[in-house]
Coordinates of C-alpha atoms and ligand atoms in Angstrom, one line a residue:
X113 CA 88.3 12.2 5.2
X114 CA 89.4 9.2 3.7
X115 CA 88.7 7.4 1.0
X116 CA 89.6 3.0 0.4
X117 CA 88.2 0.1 -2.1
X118 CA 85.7 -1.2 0.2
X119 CA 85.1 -0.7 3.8
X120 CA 83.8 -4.2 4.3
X121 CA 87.0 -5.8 4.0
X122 CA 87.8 -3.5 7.3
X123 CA 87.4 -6.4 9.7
X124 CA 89.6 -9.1 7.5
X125 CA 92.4 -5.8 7.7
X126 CA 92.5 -5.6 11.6
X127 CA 92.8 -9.5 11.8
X128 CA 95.9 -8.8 9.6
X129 CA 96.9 -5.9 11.6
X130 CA 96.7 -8.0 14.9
X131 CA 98.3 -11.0 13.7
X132 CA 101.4 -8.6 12.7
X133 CA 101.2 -7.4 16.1
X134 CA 102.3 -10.5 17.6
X135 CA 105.3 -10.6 15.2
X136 CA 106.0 -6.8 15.8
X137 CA 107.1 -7.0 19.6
X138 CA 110.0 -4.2 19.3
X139 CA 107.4 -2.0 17.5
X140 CA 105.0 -2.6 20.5
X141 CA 107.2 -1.9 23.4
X142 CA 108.2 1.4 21.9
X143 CA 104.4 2.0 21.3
X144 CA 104.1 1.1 25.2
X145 CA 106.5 3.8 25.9
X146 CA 105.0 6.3 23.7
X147 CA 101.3 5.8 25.0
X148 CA 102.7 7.1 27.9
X149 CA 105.1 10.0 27.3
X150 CA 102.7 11.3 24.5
X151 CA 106.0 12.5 22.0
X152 CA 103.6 13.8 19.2
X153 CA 101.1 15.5 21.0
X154 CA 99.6 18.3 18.9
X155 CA 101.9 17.2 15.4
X156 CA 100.5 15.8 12.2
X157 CA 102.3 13.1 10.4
X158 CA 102.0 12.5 6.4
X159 CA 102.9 9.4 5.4
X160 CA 103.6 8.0 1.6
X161 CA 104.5 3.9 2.6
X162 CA 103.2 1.3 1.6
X163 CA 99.8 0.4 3.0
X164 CA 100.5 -3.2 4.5
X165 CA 99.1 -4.9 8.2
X166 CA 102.9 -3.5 9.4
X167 CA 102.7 0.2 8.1
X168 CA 99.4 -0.5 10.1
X169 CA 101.2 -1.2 13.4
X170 CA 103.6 1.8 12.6
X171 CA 100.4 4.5 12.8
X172 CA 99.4 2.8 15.3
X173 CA 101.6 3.4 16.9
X174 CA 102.2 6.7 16.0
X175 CA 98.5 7.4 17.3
X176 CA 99.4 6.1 20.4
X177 CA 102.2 8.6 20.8
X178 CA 99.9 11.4 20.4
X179 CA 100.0 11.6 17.0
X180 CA 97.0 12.4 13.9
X181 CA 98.2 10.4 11.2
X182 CA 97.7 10.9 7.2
X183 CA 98.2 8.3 5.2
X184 CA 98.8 7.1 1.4
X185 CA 100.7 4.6 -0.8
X186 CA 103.5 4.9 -2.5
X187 CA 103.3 2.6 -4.8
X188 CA 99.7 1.8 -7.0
X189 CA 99.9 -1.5 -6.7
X190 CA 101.0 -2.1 -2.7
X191 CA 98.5 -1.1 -1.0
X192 CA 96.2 -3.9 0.9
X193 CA 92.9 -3.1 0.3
X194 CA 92.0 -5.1 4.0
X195 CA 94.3 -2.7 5.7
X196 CA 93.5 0.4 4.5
X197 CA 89.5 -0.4 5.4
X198 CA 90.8 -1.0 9.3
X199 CA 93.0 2.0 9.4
X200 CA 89.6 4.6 8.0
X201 CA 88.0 3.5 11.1
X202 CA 91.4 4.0 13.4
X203 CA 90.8 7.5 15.6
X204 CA 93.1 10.0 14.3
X205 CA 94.1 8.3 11.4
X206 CA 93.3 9.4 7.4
X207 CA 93.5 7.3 5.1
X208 CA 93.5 7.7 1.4
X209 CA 94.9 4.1 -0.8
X210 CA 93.4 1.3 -3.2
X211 CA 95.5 -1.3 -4.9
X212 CA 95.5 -0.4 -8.2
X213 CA 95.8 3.2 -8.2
X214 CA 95.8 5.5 -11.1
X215 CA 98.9 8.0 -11.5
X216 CA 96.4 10.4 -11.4
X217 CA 94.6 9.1 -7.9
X218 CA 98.4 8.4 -7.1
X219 CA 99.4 12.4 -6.9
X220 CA 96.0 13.5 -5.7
X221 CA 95.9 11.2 -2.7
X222 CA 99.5 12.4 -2.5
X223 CA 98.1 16.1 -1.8
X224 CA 95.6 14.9 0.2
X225 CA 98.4 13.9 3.1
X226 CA 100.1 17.1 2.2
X227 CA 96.6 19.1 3.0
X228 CA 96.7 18.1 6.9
X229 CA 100.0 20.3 6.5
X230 CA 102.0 17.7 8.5
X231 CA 104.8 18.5 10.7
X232 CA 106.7 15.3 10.3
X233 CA 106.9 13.3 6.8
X234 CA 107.3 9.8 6.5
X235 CA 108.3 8.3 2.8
X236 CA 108.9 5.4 0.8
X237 CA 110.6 6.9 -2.4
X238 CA 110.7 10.9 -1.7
X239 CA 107.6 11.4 -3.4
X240 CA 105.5 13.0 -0.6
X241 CA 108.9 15.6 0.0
X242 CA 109.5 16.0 -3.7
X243 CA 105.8 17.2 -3.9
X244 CA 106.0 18.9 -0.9
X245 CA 109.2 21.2 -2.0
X246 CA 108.3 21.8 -5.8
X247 CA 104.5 22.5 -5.6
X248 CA 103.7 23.4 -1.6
X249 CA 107.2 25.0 -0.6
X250 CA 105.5 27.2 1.8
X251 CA 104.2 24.0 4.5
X252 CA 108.4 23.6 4.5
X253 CA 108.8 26.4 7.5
X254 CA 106.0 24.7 9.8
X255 CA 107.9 21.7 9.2
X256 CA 110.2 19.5 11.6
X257 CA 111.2 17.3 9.4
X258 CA 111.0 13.9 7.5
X259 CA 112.1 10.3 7.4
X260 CA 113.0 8.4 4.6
X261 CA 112.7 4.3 4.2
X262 CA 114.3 3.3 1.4
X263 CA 117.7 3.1 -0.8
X264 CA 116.1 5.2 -3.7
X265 CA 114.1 7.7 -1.6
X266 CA 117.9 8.8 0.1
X267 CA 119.5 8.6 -3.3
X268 CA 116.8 11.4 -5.0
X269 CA 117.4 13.4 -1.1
X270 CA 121.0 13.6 -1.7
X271 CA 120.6 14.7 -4.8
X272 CA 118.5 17.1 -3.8
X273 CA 120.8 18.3 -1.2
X274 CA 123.6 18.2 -3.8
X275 CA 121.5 20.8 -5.4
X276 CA 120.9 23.1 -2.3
X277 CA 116.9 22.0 -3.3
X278 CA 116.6 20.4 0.4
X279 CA 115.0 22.6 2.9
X280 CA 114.3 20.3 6.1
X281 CA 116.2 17.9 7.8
X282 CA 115.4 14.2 6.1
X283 CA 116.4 10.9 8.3
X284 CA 117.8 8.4 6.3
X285 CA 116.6 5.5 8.1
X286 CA 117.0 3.5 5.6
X287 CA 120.8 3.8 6.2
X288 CA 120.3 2.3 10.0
X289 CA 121.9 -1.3 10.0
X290 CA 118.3 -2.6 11.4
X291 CA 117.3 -1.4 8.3
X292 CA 119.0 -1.9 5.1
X293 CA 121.3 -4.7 6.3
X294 CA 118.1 -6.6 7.6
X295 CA 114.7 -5.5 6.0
X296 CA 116.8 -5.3 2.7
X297 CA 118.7 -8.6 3.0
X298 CA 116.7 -11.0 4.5
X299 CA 113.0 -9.1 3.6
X300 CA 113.6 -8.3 -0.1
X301 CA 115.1 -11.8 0.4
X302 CA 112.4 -13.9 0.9
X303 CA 109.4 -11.9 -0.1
X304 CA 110.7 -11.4 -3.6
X305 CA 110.6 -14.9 -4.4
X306 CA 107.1 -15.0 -2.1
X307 CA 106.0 -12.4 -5.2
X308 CA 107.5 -14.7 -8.0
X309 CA 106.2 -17.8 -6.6
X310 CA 102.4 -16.2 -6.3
X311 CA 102.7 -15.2 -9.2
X312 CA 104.3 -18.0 -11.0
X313 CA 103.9 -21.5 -9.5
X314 CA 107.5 -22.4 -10.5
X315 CA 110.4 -24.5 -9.5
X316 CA 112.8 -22.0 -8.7
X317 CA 115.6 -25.5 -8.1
X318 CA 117.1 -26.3 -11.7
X319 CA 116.7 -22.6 -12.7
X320 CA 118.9 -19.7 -13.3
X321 CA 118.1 -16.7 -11.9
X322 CA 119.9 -13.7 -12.8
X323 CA 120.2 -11.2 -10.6
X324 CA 120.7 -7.4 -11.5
X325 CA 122.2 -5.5 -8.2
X326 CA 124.4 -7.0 -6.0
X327 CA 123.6 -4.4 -2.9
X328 CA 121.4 -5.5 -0.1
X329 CA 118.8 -6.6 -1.7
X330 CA 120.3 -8.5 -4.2
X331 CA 122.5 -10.2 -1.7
X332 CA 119.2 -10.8 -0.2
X333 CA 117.7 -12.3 -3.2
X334 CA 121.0 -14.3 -4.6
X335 CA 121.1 -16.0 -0.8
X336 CA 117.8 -17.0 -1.2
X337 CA 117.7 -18.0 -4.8
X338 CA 120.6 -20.3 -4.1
X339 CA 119.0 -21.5 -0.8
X340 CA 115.9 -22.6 -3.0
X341 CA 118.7 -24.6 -5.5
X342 CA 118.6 -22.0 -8.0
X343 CA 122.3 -21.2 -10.3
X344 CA 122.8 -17.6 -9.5
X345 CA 123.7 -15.1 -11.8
X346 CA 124.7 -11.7 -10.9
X347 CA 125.3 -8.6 -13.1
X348 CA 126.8 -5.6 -11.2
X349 CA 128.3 -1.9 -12.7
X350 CA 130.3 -1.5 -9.2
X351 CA 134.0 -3.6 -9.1
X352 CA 133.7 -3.9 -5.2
X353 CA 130.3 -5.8 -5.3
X354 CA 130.9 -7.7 -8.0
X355 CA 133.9 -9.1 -6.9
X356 CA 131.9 -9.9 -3.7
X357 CA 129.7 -11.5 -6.1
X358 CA 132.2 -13.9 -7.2
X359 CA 133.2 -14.5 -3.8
X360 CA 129.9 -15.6 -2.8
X361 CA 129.9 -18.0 -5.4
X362 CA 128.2 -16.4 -7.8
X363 CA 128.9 -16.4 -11.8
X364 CA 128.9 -13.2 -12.4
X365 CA 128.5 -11.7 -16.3
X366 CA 127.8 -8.6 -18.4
X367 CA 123.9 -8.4 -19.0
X368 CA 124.2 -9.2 -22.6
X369 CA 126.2 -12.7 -21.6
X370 CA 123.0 -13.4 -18.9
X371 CA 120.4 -12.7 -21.0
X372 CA 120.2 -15.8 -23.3
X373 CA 121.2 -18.1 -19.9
X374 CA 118.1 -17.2 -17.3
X375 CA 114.8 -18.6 -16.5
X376 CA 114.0 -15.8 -14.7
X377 CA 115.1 -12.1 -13.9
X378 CA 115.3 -9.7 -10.9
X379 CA 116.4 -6.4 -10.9
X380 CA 117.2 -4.5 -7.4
X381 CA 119.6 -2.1 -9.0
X382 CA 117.3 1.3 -8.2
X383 CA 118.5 2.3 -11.6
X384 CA 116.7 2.8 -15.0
X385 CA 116.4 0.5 -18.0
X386 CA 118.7 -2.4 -17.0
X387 CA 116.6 -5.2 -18.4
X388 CA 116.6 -3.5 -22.3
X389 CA 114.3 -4.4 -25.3
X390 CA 117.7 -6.1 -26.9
X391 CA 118.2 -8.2 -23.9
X392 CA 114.6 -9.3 -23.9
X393 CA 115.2 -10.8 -27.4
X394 CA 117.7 -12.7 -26.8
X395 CA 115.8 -14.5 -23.9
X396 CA 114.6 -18.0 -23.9
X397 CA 111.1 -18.3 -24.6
X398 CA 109.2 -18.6 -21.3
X399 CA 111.6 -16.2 -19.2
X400 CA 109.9 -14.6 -16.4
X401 CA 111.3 -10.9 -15.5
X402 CA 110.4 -9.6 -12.0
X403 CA 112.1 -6.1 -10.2
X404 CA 112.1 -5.7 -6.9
X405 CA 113.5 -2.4 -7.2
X406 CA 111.6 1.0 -5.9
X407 CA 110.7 2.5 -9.1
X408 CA 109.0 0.4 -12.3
X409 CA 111.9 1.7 -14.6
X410 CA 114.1 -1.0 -14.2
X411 CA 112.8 -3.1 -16.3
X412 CA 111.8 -1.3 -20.0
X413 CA 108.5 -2.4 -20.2
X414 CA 107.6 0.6 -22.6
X415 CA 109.4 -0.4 -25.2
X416 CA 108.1 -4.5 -24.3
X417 CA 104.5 -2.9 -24.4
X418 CA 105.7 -1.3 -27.8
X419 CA 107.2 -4.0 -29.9
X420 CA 105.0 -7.1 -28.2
X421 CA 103.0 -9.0 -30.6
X422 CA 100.3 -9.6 -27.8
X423 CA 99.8 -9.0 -24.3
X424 CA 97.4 -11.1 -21.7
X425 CA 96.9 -11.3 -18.3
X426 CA 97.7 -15.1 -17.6
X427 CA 97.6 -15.6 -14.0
X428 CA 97.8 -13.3 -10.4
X429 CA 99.4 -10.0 -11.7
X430 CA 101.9 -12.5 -14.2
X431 CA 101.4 -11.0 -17.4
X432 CA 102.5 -12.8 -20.7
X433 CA 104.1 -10.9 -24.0
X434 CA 104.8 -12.0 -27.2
X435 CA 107.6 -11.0 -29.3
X436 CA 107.5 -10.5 -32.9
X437 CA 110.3 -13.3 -33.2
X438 CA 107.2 -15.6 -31.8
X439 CA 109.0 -16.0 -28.0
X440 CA 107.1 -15.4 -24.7
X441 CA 108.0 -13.7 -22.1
X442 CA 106.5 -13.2 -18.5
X443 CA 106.5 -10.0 -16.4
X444 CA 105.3 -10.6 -12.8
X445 CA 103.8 -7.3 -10.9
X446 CA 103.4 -5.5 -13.8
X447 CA 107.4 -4.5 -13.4
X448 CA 106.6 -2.8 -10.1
X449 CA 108.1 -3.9 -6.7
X450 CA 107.0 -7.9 -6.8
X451 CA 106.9 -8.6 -3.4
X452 CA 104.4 -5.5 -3.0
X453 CA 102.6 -6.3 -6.3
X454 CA 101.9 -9.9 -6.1
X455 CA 102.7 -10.7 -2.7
X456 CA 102.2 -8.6 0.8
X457 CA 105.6 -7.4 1.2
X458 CA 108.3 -8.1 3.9
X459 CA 107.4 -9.9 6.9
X460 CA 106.6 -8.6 9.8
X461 CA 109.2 -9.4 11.9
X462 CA 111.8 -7.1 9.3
X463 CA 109.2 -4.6 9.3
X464 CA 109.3 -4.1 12.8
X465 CA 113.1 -3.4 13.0
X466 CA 112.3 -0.9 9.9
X467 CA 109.5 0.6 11.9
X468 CA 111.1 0.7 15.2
X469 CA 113.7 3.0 13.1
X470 CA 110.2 5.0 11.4
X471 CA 109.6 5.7 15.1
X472 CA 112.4 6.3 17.2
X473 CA 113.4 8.5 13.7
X474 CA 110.2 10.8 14.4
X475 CA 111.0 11.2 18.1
X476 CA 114.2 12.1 17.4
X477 CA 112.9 14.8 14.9
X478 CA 110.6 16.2 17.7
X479 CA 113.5 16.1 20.3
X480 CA 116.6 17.8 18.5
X481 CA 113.4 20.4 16.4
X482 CA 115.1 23.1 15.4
X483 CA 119.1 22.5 15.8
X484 CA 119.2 20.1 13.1
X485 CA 120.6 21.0 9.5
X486 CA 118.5 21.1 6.7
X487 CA 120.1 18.0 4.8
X488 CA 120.0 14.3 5.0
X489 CA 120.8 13.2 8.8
X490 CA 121.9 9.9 9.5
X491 CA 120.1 8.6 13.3
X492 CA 123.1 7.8 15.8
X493 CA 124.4 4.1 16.6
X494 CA 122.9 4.0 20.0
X495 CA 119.4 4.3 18.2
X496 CA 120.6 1.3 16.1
X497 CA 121.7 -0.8 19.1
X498 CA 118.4 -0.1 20.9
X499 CA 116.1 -1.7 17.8
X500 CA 118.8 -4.9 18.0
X501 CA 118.6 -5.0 21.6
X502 CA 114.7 -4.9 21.3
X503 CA 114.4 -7.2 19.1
X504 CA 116.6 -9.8 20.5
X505 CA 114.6 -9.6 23.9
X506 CA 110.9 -10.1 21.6
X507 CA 113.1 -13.0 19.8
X508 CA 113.8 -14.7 23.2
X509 CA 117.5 -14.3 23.0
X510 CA 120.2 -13.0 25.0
X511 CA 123.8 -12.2 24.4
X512 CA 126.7 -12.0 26.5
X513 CA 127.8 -8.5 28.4
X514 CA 131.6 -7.5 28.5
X515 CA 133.4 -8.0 31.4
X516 CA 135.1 -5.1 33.2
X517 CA 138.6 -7.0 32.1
X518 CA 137.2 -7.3 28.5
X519 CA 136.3 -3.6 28.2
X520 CA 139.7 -2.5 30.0
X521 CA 141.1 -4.4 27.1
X522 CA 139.2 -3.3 24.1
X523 CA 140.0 0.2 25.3
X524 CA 143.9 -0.1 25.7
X525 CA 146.7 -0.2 23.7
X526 CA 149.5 -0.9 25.3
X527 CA 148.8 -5.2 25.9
X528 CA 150.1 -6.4 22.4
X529 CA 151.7 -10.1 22.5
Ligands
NAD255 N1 111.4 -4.7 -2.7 C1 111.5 -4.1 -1.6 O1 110.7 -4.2 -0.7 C2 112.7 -3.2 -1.3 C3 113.3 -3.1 0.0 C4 114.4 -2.3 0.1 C5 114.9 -1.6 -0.9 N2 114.3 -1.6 -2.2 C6 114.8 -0.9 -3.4 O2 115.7 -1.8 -4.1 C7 116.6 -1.1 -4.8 C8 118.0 -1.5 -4.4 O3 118.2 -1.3 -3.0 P1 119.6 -1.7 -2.3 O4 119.4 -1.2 -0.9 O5 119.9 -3.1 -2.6 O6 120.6 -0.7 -3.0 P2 122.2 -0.8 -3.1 O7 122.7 0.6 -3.5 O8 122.7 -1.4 -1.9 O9 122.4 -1.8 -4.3 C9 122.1 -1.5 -5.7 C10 123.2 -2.2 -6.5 O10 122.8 -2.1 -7.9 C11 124.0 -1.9 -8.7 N3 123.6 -1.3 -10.0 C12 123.3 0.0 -10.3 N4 123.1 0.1 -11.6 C13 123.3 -1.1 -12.1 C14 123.2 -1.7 -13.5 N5 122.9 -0.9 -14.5 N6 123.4 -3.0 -13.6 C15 123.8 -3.8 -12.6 N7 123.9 -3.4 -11.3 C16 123.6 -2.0 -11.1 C17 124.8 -0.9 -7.8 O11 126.2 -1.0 -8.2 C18 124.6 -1.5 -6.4 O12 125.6 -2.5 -6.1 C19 116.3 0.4 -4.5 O13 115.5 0.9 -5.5 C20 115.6 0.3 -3.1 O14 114.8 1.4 -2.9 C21 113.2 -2.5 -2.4

């Protein structure tokens, strides 16, 4: 059933997959539990996420729980070629992903997931249940529900709930603390500039690097862009994160004041068009422009691919362009998610706090089937505090209990000074 680059690569993929393991050791003890208590016995699962050695330990997992899983990308270029080889020859699991995809490979492998009719939905981006609503709405009644991992994925869901469109209930796990105050912070963090770097070879001390966002991920990126000895720049449209911004240390400007100033560009605002044709000419030559951002819309690389001079491929995924006023610029991972596109995503150890979230997310769906409303469902805090705890024990920390006094006191109040 499923169709990869190159099956050869399959054994390179489960060395990948078992070196994530060892990183992954929340992900694993839930898996543990699950192999025993069998939660998705009987169910189908669809996935869209990116195909990476961690999305592998996810259906793993999964499996383990009872589960048949169906897999894609959902992103062309994220997909590791390694791991999608080891997961075609996983029992139960589908797999249909190459790096590189066409949009047109990109929908039909989409469809492919949706034709194992899955009862649970798990998606990067809300692709997999935007196609499932507008072109299969009848699989929506057989469904339990979905999951959703990222900031952009819940932004189109509540939209779509805005417009009465939703018909299941979605889990925005991507608005558990384990998630977006970890996995986007410190993963989008580091793996960003692991993208840039691969694809660039530069300095990143002595630069500027302007950031456009200042949510997690940009927070992410500026702490690490300092960290490497980097002048930060951040451009923001909201007051409250900008100020923050400043706080931080940061200089922050309008876009057309940062343009002319930075060596090189992120966006992570999950908007459209922020980097613009007119900021791009009043770059210095040599700028590199990067988004980390879901969607390839952040940066306007149509019109760049209309009014370039000249376009080459110069190095891994860093493409150069040449303006008509003779500058040029450089656009690492093709304007698509950089740490997917020219790197191999997050680390593990973020993933697995992500992934713990994926999973307990599903279980939950399974558990509360049927008495939950058809809109976007945040998971409790206890759920939260289990992935922390779970981590911290696979870290090899321990933190301090309350007291009975101590929770007497937290409780009351009456003590004042
Ligand atoms: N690269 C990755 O692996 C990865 C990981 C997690 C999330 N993401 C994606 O990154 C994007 C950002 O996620 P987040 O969690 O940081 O979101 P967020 O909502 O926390 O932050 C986005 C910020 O961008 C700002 N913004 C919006 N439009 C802007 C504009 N025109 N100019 C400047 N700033 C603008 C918003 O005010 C906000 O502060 C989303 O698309 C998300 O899906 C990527």
């Amino acid at each position: 059933m499923s169709s990869i680059k190159n099956p050869s690569l399959a054994g390179q993929g489960k060395l990948n997959i078992e070196i994530a393991e060892r990183r992954m050791g929340a992900l694993l003890k839930v898996r543990e539990r699950f192999a025993k208590e069998q939660p998705f016995k009987g169910l189908t699962i669809g996935m869209a996420l990116h195909v990476t050695k961690e999305t592998a330990v996810l259906v793993k997992t999964l499996v383990a729980g009872g589960a048949q899983v169906a897999i894609t990308g959902c992103n062309p270029l994220s997909t590791q070629d390694d791991v999608a080889a080891a997961l075609a020859e996983e029992k139960g699991v589908s797999v249909w992903a190459y790096k590189g995809e066409s949009k047109e490979d990109y929908y039909k492998y989409l469809n492919e997931v949706i034709a194992t009719k899955p009862h649970i939905t798990i998606d990067d981006g809300c692709d997999l249940v935007t196609e499932i609503h507008t072109k299969h709405p009848d699989l929506l009644a057989r469904m339990i529900g979905g999951c959703e991992e990222t900031t952009t994925g819940i932004i189109r869901l509540k939209a779509m709930e805005r417009d009465g469109a939703l018909k299941t209930p979605m889990i925005a796990v991507n608005d558990n603390k384990t998630k977006h105050l970890m996995d986007n912070y410190y993963g989008t963090g580091q793996s960003t500039f692991d993208g840039i770097l691969r694809s660039t070879n530069l300095l990143i001390a002595g630069k500027t690097v302007v950031i456009l966002g200042y949510g997690s991920c940009g927070k992410g990126v500026a702490m690490r862009a300092q960290g490497l000895g980097a002048q930060v720049i951040v451009t923001e449209v909201d007051a409250f994160a900008a100020l923050q911004a400043a706080m931080d240390g940061h200089r922050v400007l309008k876009m057309e004041e940062a343009a002319p100033l930075g060596d090189i560009f992120v966006t992570v605002t999950g908007d459209i068009h922020v980097i613009r044709f007119e900021h791009m000419e009043a770059m210095k030559d040599g700028a590199v422009l990067a988004n980390s951002g879901h969607f390839d819309c952040e940066i306007d690389l149509d019109a760049l691919e209309k009014k370039a001079k000249t376009k080459r491929r110069v190095r891994h995924y860093l493409d150069e362009y040449v303006l008509p006023s003779g500058k040029a610029l450089f656009v690492a991972g093709e304007g698509r998610l950089v740490n997917l596109a020219s790197a191999e995503g997050h680390p593990s150890e973020v993933m697995s706090l992500s992934f713990c979230g994926q999973a307990l997310a599903c279980e939950y769906l399974v558990k509360n089937k049927g008495t939950m409303p058809k809109g976007v469902i945040t998971l409790p805090a206890e759920v939260d505090d289990v992935i922390a705890r779970m981590q911290l024990v696979a870290m090899g920390l321990s933190i301090d209990e309350l007291t009975e006094e101590q929770k007497k006191y937290l409780a009351s109040w009456q003590e004042g000074t």
